Amino acid sequence: MTRILLPLAFLFILTLALNACRKSQDTGNGEQNPASDFQGKGGIYYLGSADIPVNEAAYANPDIAGAVVRFKWETLETSPGVFDWTFIDGEISKAKANHKKVSLQVLGYPSWVISALGAASYSYIDKNAYHATYLDTLQDVIPWDDTYLSRISVLTGKLADKYAADTTVAYLNLIAGQISRGLPDSVITTNGPRAFYTLYAYNADTLLAKMKPLLDLYMNRFPKTPLWNSIDYVSFETKASGRAVNYLCSQYTAYGSAAYPDRFGCWREDLSACNPQPTVQPGSQWYTMAQNSTRTGAQMLWNVQDGPERMNKCGVVPATKQAVLDSSFNNGLRLGMRYFEIYGADLQDASLSSNIAGYNQILRSKYAY
């Protein structure tokens, strides 16, 4: 499939014209959402690697609003209750010096939750060909295990103690990504593979009931800092319950956006030239995003330095770095996104600098940074 791309300059003019009419926004499915109370900042955020410092020059880039500070939970909390804040504090210091913001994102879980504290776990085969662990047997924690959930509570509280009053921290990305992302179709047992939902007591409503108090805790401890919530599908939901794969995320989003309209944000990690399509099915996670288009942001699926093959599975032409990145950005704009995480490799590419500058102009015309 080939997509026709609007020239970026024309899109900028169109965006400025539409900006005067922001009392309603299209969801991408022909429906209208009222203007949001969401207070999240806009802009382009530099996306680097977990636990790797972002260089000073990146923070100085006038076309970015800040950086995504990604860190593994295990490198922050090295053992139960023992925290090393060096990496995060260093990034915040660089952001402050350059009058930029940071978005803090927690990745993974600490192995000691299972090995030392006894949280329930399962084993599975990694089937993502883009992972370094592709086809390896991995262990993960049962996300509704009470021991595990209690440690998310502790982590949230400690992050709040450090950063709830720090205005350089524009967002945190926490809770939903630790619970509902990446639930596997099958797990490994002594008798061979088994469907995850048949072996463990998965129930979306039960899991939702455990997620809500963690969201409430965050909102109580971070009264001014918006939260990015990963809007994820559960691949086996229809088999398990007969409901759509976006049932859990749609119910969680309905609760969060109603209870905390100023700080509940919806985030995805796979924005690309081909994703999302202009029309999405009601059962899709992207449909949930579209229904909340005034409070959305996303991470680019990948950079455009590889051809750009991975970011252009649908055959956008011309298949140049510039056209593919433009198409990806336009897809986000169509959903009302104010926040874009773009890989550092693309932000440092001189051939993309005018594209990035154009994106920055569009976002600055619409949102506070």
Short mmCIF file of C-alpha atoms in Angstrom, two decimals:
data_model
loop_
_atom_site.label_atom_id
_atom_site.label_comp_id
_atom_site.label_asym_id
_atom_site.label_seq_id
_atom_site.Cartn_x
_atom_site.Cartn_y
_atom_site.Cartn_z
CA MET A 1 0.00 0.00 0.00
CA THR A 2 1.28 3.46 -0.87
CA ARG A 3 0.45 6.53 1.17
CA ILE A 4 0.36 10.04 -0.30
CA LEU A 5 2.37 12.39 1.90
CA LEU A 6 1.52 16.03 2.52
CA PRO A 7 4.55 18.28 2.13
CA LEU A 8 5.67 19.35 5.57
CA ALA A 9 5.41 23.07 4.77
CA PHE A 10 1.78 22.66 3.71
CA LEU A 11 1.06 20.62 6.82
CA PHE A 12 2.52 23.40 8.96
CA ILE A 13 0.20 25.99 7.38
CA LEU A 14 -2.76 23.66 7.75
CA THR A 15 -1.92 23.02 11.39
CA LEU A 16 -1.76 26.74 12.16
CA ALA A 17 -5.17 27.24 10.59
CA LEU A 18 -6.69 24.38 12.54
CA ASN A 19 -5.09 25.55 15.75
CA ALA A 20 -7.65 28.36 16.02
CA CYS A 21 -10.41 25.76 16.25
CA ARG A 22 -9.13 23.57 19.07
CA LYS A 23 -12.41 23.24 20.94
CA SER A 24 -12.82 19.86 19.29
CA GLN A 25 -10.45 17.37 17.71
CA ASP A 26 -11.03 14.48 15.34
CA THR A 27 -10.29 11.05 16.77
CA GLY A 28 -9.18 9.64 13.43
CA ASN A 29 -12.39 7.62 13.14
CA GLY A 30 -14.81 10.41 12.22
CA GLU A 31 -15.72 11.18 15.83
CA GLN A 32 -15.09 14.37 17.79
CA ASN A 33 -13.57 14.70 21.23
CA PRO A 34 -14.05 17.84 23.34
CA ALA A 35 -10.97 19.88 24.13
CA SER A 36 -8.94 18.12 26.77
CA ASP A 37 -7.97 19.31 30.21
CA PHE A 38 -4.74 17.35 29.80
CA GLN A 39 -1.79 19.45 30.98
CA GLY A 40 1.00 17.45 29.36
CA LYS A 41 3.83 19.31 27.67
CA GLY A 42 4.39 19.19 23.93
CA GLY A 43 7.50 18.72 21.86
CA ILE A 44 10.10 16.33 20.51
CA TYR A 45 12.01 14.27 23.05
CA TYR A 46 15.40 12.72 22.39
CA LEU A 47 15.23 8.92 22.71
CA GLY A 48 18.40 7.15 23.70
CA SER A 49 19.24 3.82 25.33
CA ALA A 50 18.47 2.65 28.83
CA ASP A 51 21.01 3.71 31.46
CA ILE A 52 23.19 5.46 28.83
CA PRO A 53 23.71 9.21 29.42
CA VAL A 54 22.45 11.56 26.72
CA ASN A 55 25.25 13.79 25.48
CA GLU A 56 25.22 17.48 26.32
CA ALA A 57 24.95 18.49 22.66
CA ALA A 58 21.64 16.67 22.38
CA TYR A 59 20.17 18.71 25.22
CA ALA A 60 21.39 21.88 23.51
CA ASN A 61 19.47 21.13 20.31
CA PRO A 62 16.95 24.00 19.94
CA ASP A 63 14.45 21.75 18.18
CA ILE A 64 13.92 19.31 21.04
CA ALA A 65 11.90 19.93 24.19
CA GLY A 66 13.81 17.42 26.26
CA ALA A 67 14.98 13.83 26.58
CA VAL A 68 13.48 10.50 27.54
CA VAL A 69 15.48 9.23 30.50
CA ARG A 70 15.06 5.48 30.23
CA PHE A 71 16.42 3.30 32.99
CA LYS A 72 16.09 -0.29 34.08
CA TRP A 73 14.28 -0.68 37.36
CA GLU A 74 17.01 -3.06 38.51
CA THR A 75 19.77 -0.48 37.99
CA LEU A 76 17.80 2.10 39.96
CA GLU A 77 16.72 -0.19 42.81
CA THR A 78 19.67 -2.55 43.01
CA SER A 79 18.19 -4.54 45.90
CA PRO A 80 14.96 -4.10 47.86
CA GLY A 81 14.90 -0.53 49.16
CA VAL A 82 18.41 0.35 47.93
CA PHE A 83 18.30 3.08 45.27
CA ASP A 84 21.01 4.64 43.13
CA TRP A 85 19.79 7.97 41.74
CA THR A 86 23.06 8.96 40.06
CA PHE A 87 21.99 8.38 36.45
CA ILE A 88 18.61 10.11 36.68
CA ASP A 89 19.97 13.05 38.65
CA GLY A 90 22.75 13.51 36.10
CA GLU A 91 20.28 13.70 33.22
CA ILE A 92 18.04 16.13 35.09
CA SER A 93 21.05 18.32 35.79
CA LYS A 94 21.91 18.50 32.07
CA ALA A 95 18.30 19.22 31.19
CA LYS A 96 18.12 22.08 33.70
CA ALA A 97 21.35 23.58 32.38
CA ASN A 98 19.84 23.68 28.88
CA HIS A 99 16.32 24.73 29.94
CA LYS A 100 14.85 21.42 28.79
CA LYS A 101 12.54 18.78 30.26
CA VAL A 102 12.86 15.06 30.89
CA SER A 103 10.41 12.20 30.69
CA LEU A 104 11.32 9.38 33.09
CA GLN A 105 10.60 5.85 31.88
CA VAL A 106 11.05 2.73 33.99
CA LEU A 107 11.94 -0.43 32.06
CA GLY A 108 11.65 -4.06 33.08
CA TYR A 109 11.57 -5.44 36.58
CA PRO A 110 14.29 -6.36 39.08
CA SER A 111 15.16 -10.06 39.16
CA TRP A 112 15.25 -9.92 42.95
CA VAL A 113 11.46 -9.55 42.98
CA ILE A 114 11.42 -13.23 42.03
CA SER A 115 14.70 -14.55 43.43
CA ALA A 116 14.67 -12.78 46.79
CA LEU A 117 11.04 -11.87 47.42
CA GLY A 118 9.36 -14.88 45.82
CA ALA A 119 7.03 -13.20 43.35
CA ALA A 120 5.31 -15.66 41.02
CA SER A 121 6.86 -16.02 37.58
CA TYR A 122 6.61 -17.84 34.26
CA SER A 123 8.97 -18.80 31.43
CA TYR A 124 8.44 -18.12 27.75
CA ILE A 125 10.27 -18.03 24.42
CA ASP A 126 11.00 -14.56 23.05
CA LYS A 127 9.50 -14.48 19.55
CA ASN A 128 10.40 -10.89 18.66
CA ALA A 129 12.97 -11.11 15.89
CA TYR A 130 14.19 -7.58 16.66
CA HIS A 131 15.23 -8.48 20.21
CA ALA A 132 18.76 -9.55 21.10
CA THR A 133 17.08 -12.37 23.06
CA TYR A 134 15.13 -13.69 20.05
CA LEU A 135 14.21 -17.37 20.57
CA ASP A 136 15.80 -17.39 24.02
CA THR A 137 13.89 -18.76 27.00
CA LEU A 138 13.18 -15.88 29.35
CA GLN A 139 11.58 -15.46 32.75
CA ASP A 140 9.02 -12.81 33.66
CA VAL A 141 6.90 -11.94 36.64
CA ILE A 142 3.16 -12.56 36.91
CA PRO A 143 1.98 -8.93 36.76
CA TRP A 144 -0.89 -9.30 39.23
CA ASP A 145 1.29 -10.95 41.90
CA ASP A 146 0.78 -8.99 45.12
CA THR A 147 4.48 -8.98 46.01
CA TYR A 148 5.32 -7.50 42.63
CA LEU A 149 2.54 -4.92 42.84
CA SER A 150 3.71 -3.87 46.30
CA ARG A 151 7.16 -3.14 44.86
CA ILE A 152 5.60 -0.95 42.14
CA SER A 153 3.96 0.98 44.98
CA VAL A 154 7.30 1.39 46.74
CA LEU A 155 8.99 2.48 43.50
CA THR A 156 6.26 5.03 42.81
CA GLY A 157 6.59 6.47 46.30
CA LYS A 158 10.37 6.76 46.09
CA LEU A 159 10.20 8.44 42.68
CA ALA A 160 7.67 10.87 44.11
CA ASP A 161 9.88 11.65 47.11
CA LYS A 162 12.65 12.62 44.69
CA TYR A 163 10.88 14.22 41.75
CA ALA A 164 7.24 15.15 42.42
CA ALA A 165 8.20 18.79 43.02
CA ASP A 166 10.78 18.98 40.21
CA THR A 167 9.29 20.89 37.28
CA THR A 168 12.07 19.68 34.98
CA VAL A 169 10.35 16.28 35.09
CA ALA A 170 7.56 16.71 32.54
CA TYR A 171 6.31 13.11 32.59
CA LEU A 172 6.77 9.68 34.07
CA ASN A 173 6.02 6.50 32.12
CA LEU A 174 5.03 3.96 34.73
CA ILE A 175 2.45 1.43 36.00
CA ALA A 176 0.61 0.29 32.84
CA GLY A 177 3.85 -0.68 31.13
CA GLN A 178 4.86 -2.70 34.18
CA ILE A 179 1.58 -4.62 34.25
CA SER A 180 -0.29 -4.94 30.97
CA ARG A 181 2.43 -4.83 28.31
CA GLY A 182 3.71 -7.97 26.64
CA LEU A 183 1.58 -10.68 28.22
CA PRO A 184 2.56 -13.82 26.26
CA ASP A 185 0.33 -16.10 24.24
CA SER A 186 2.09 -19.20 25.51
CA VAL A 187 4.42 -20.22 28.32
CA ILE A 188 6.80 -23.10 28.85
CA THR A 189 5.86 -25.90 31.24
CA THR A 190 7.33 -29.31 32.01
CA ASN A 191 4.65 -30.75 29.71
CA GLY A 192 5.40 -28.40 26.84
CA PRO A 193 3.90 -25.07 25.76
CA ARG A 194 0.61 -23.97 27.31
CA ALA A 195 -1.62 -21.00 26.66
CA PHE A 196 -0.82 -18.37 29.28
CA TYR A 197 -4.45 -17.64 30.16
CA THR A 198 -5.27 -21.33 30.73
CA LEU A 199 -2.35 -21.88 33.09
CA TYR A 200 -2.65 -18.69 35.14
CA ALA A 201 -5.73 -17.03 36.56
CA TYR A 202 -5.91 -14.18 34.06
CA ASN A 203 -8.99 -12.01 34.28
CA ALA A 204 -9.00 -8.52 32.81
CA ASP A 205 -11.44 -7.14 35.36
CA THR A 206 -9.42 -8.52 38.26
CA LEU A 207 -6.23 -7.08 36.80
CA LEU A 208 -7.93 -3.73 36.24
CA ALA A 209 -9.01 -3.69 39.88
CA LYS A 210 -5.36 -4.05 40.87
CA MET A 211 -4.13 -1.40 38.45
CA LYS A 212 -6.51 1.32 39.62
CA PRO A 213 -5.06 1.71 43.15
CA LEU A 214 -1.56 2.05 41.69
CA LEU A 215 -2.79 4.77 39.36
CA ASP A 216 -4.53 6.47 42.29
CA LEU A 217 -1.29 6.29 44.29
CA TYR A 218 0.68 7.91 41.48
CA MET A 219 -1.83 10.71 41.06
CA ASN A 220 -1.87 11.35 44.80
CA ARG A 221 1.92 11.46 45.03
CA PHE A 222 2.46 13.38 41.77
CA PRO A 223 -0.22 16.08 41.93
CA LYS A 224 1.24 18.09 39.02
CA THR A 225 3.17 15.63 36.85
CA PRO A 226 1.34 13.90 33.97
CA LEU A 227 1.72 10.15 33.56
CA TRP A 228 2.21 8.32 30.29
CA ASN A 229 0.20 5.10 30.35
CA SER A 230 1.13 2.41 27.85
CA ILE A 231 -2.00 1.51 25.87
CA ASP A 232 -1.46 -2.17 25.18
CA TYR A 233 -3.54 -4.97 23.75
CA VAL A 234 -3.80 -8.43 25.31
CA SER A 235 -3.36 -10.77 22.37
CA PHE A 236 -5.28 -13.65 23.93
CA GLU A 237 -8.17 -11.62 25.40
CA THR A 238 -10.72 -12.78 22.84
CA LYS A 239 -9.81 -16.42 23.43
CA ALA A 240 -9.87 -15.96 27.19
CA SER A 241 -13.06 -13.94 27.56
CA GLY A 242 -14.65 -13.30 24.18
CA ARG A 243 -13.88 -9.59 24.47
CA ALA A 244 -11.78 -7.37 22.21
CA VAL A 245 -8.02 -7.35 22.67
CA ASN A 246 -8.17 -3.69 23.75
CA TYR A 247 -10.71 -4.36 26.52
CA LEU A 248 -8.25 -3.98 29.40
CA CYS A 249 -6.57 -0.83 28.10
CA SER A 250 -9.87 0.78 27.14
CA GLN A 251 -11.33 0.18 30.61
CA TYR A 252 -8.17 1.44 32.30
CA THR A 253 -8.13 4.52 30.06
CA ALA A 254 -11.79 5.27 30.70
CA TYR A 255 -11.13 5.23 34.44
CA GLY A 256 -7.91 7.24 34.29
CA SER A 257 -9.08 9.93 31.89
CA ALA A 258 -12.29 10.49 33.86
CA ALA A 259 -10.65 10.54 37.28
CA TYR A 260 -7.50 12.46 36.30
CA PRO A 261 -8.22 14.42 33.11
CA ASP A 262 -5.32 16.79 33.71
CA ARG A 263 -2.59 14.15 34.07
CA PHE A 264 -3.66 10.85 32.48
CA GLY A 265 -1.87 10.47 29.14
CA CYS A 266 -2.09 7.69 26.54
CA TRP A 267 1.18 6.47 24.99
CA ARG A 268 2.30 3.91 22.42
CA GLU A 269 5.78 2.70 21.50
CA ASP A 270 5.29 1.87 17.82
CA LEU A 271 4.54 4.98 15.77
CA SER A 272 5.76 4.55 12.19
CA ALA A 273 5.08 5.50 8.58
CA CYS A 274 2.51 2.70 8.48
CA ASN A 275 1.18 2.72 12.00
CA PRO A 276 -1.52 3.65 12.82
CA GLN A 277 -3.54 3.49 9.64
CA PRO A 278 -6.10 6.27 9.01
CA THR A 279 -8.94 3.92 9.97
CA VAL A 280 -8.51 1.44 12.81
CA GLN A 281 -10.80 -1.29 14.05
CA PRO A 282 -12.78 -0.67 17.26
CA GLY A 283 -11.00 -3.56 18.97
CA SER A 284 -7.53 -2.11 18.37
CA GLN A 285 -5.29 -0.42 20.93
CA TRP A 286 -4.95 2.40 18.38
CA TYR A 287 -8.72 2.85 18.50
CA THR A 288 -8.40 3.49 22.23
CA MET A 289 -5.69 6.03 21.46
CA ALA A 290 -7.91 7.70 18.84
CA GLN A 291 -10.80 7.95 21.29
CA ASN A 292 -8.50 9.96 23.56
CA SER A 293 -6.74 12.01 20.92
CA THR A 294 -6.30 15.11 23.06
CA ARG A 295 -4.03 13.28 25.52
CA THR A 296 -1.69 11.19 23.37
CA GLY A 297 2.01 10.78 22.72
CA ALA A 298 4.23 8.10 21.22
CA GLN A 299 7.67 6.66 20.71
CA MET A 300 8.86 6.03 17.18
CA LEU A 301 8.97 2.31 16.44
CA TRP A 302 12.57 2.63 15.27
CA ASN A 303 14.91 5.09 13.61
CA VAL A 304 14.99 5.65 9.84
CA GLN A 305 18.67 4.89 9.43
CA ASP A 306 18.19 1.35 8.07
CA GLY A 307 16.87 2.05 4.64
CA PRO A 308 14.38 2.81 6.30
CA GLU A 309 13.03 -0.74 6.14
CA ARG A 310 11.59 -1.27 9.62
CA MET A 311 9.66 2.02 9.70
CA ASN A 312 8.12 1.54 6.24
CA LYS A 313 6.43 -1.86 6.00
CA CYS A 314 3.57 -0.48 3.88
CA GLY A 315 5.64 0.91 1.02
CA VAL A 316 5.46 4.68 1.45
CA VAL A 317 7.16 6.36 -1.52
CA PRO A 318 9.63 7.79 -1.91
CA ALA A 319 11.21 5.42 0.59
CA THR A 320 13.64 8.03 1.84
CA LYS A 321 14.52 8.79 5.42
CA GLN A 322 12.84 12.17 5.14
CA ALA A 323 9.57 10.90 3.64
CA VAL A 324 9.25 8.01 6.07
CA LEU A 325 9.91 10.16 9.12
CA ASP A 326 7.46 12.78 7.80
CA SER A 327 4.80 10.11 7.34
CA SER A 328 5.38 8.81 10.86
CA PHE A 329 5.08 12.29 12.35
CA ASN A 330 1.95 13.02 10.30
CA ASN A 331 0.35 9.83 11.63
CA GLY A 332 0.87 11.12 15.14
CA LEU A 333 -0.51 14.55 14.28
CA ARG A 334 -3.62 12.93 12.88
CA LEU A 335 -4.27 11.44 16.32
CA GLY A 336 -3.72 14.78 18.03
CA MET A 337 -0.34 13.87 19.49
CA ARG A 338 1.58 16.60 21.26
CA TYR A 339 4.61 14.52 22.28
CA PHE A 340 7.00 12.54 20.08
CA GLU A 341 9.96 10.41 21.15
CA ILE A 342 12.41 10.32 18.24
CA TYR A 343 15.57 8.24 18.27
CA GLY A 344 18.81 10.09 18.80
CA ALA A 345 20.25 8.65 15.59
CA ASP A 346 17.62 10.56 13.62
CA LEU A 347 17.89 13.76 15.65
CA GLN A 348 21.65 13.78 15.02
CA ASP A 349 21.27 13.17 11.26
CA ALA A 350 22.01 16.45 9.46
CA SER A 351 19.92 15.37 6.47
CA LEU A 352 16.84 15.33 8.74
CA SER A 353 17.49 18.62 10.55
CA SER A 354 15.01 20.65 8.49
CA ASN A 355 12.33 18.01 9.02
CA ILE A 356 12.90 18.05 12.77
CA ALA A 357 12.82 21.85 12.83
CA GLY A 358 9.48 21.77 11.02
CA TYR A 359 8.02 19.32 13.53
CA ASN A 360 9.17 21.55 16.35
CA GLN A 361 7.48 24.60 14.80
CA ILE A 362 4.20 22.73 14.44
CA LEU A 363 4.20 21.51 18.03
CA ARG A 364 5.27 24.87 19.47
CA SER A 365 2.38 26.53 17.66
CA LYS A 366 -0.08 24.31 19.52
CA TYR A 367 1.31 23.28 22.90
CA ALA A 368 3.21 24.58 25.90
CA TYR A 369 6.73 23.16 26.20
#
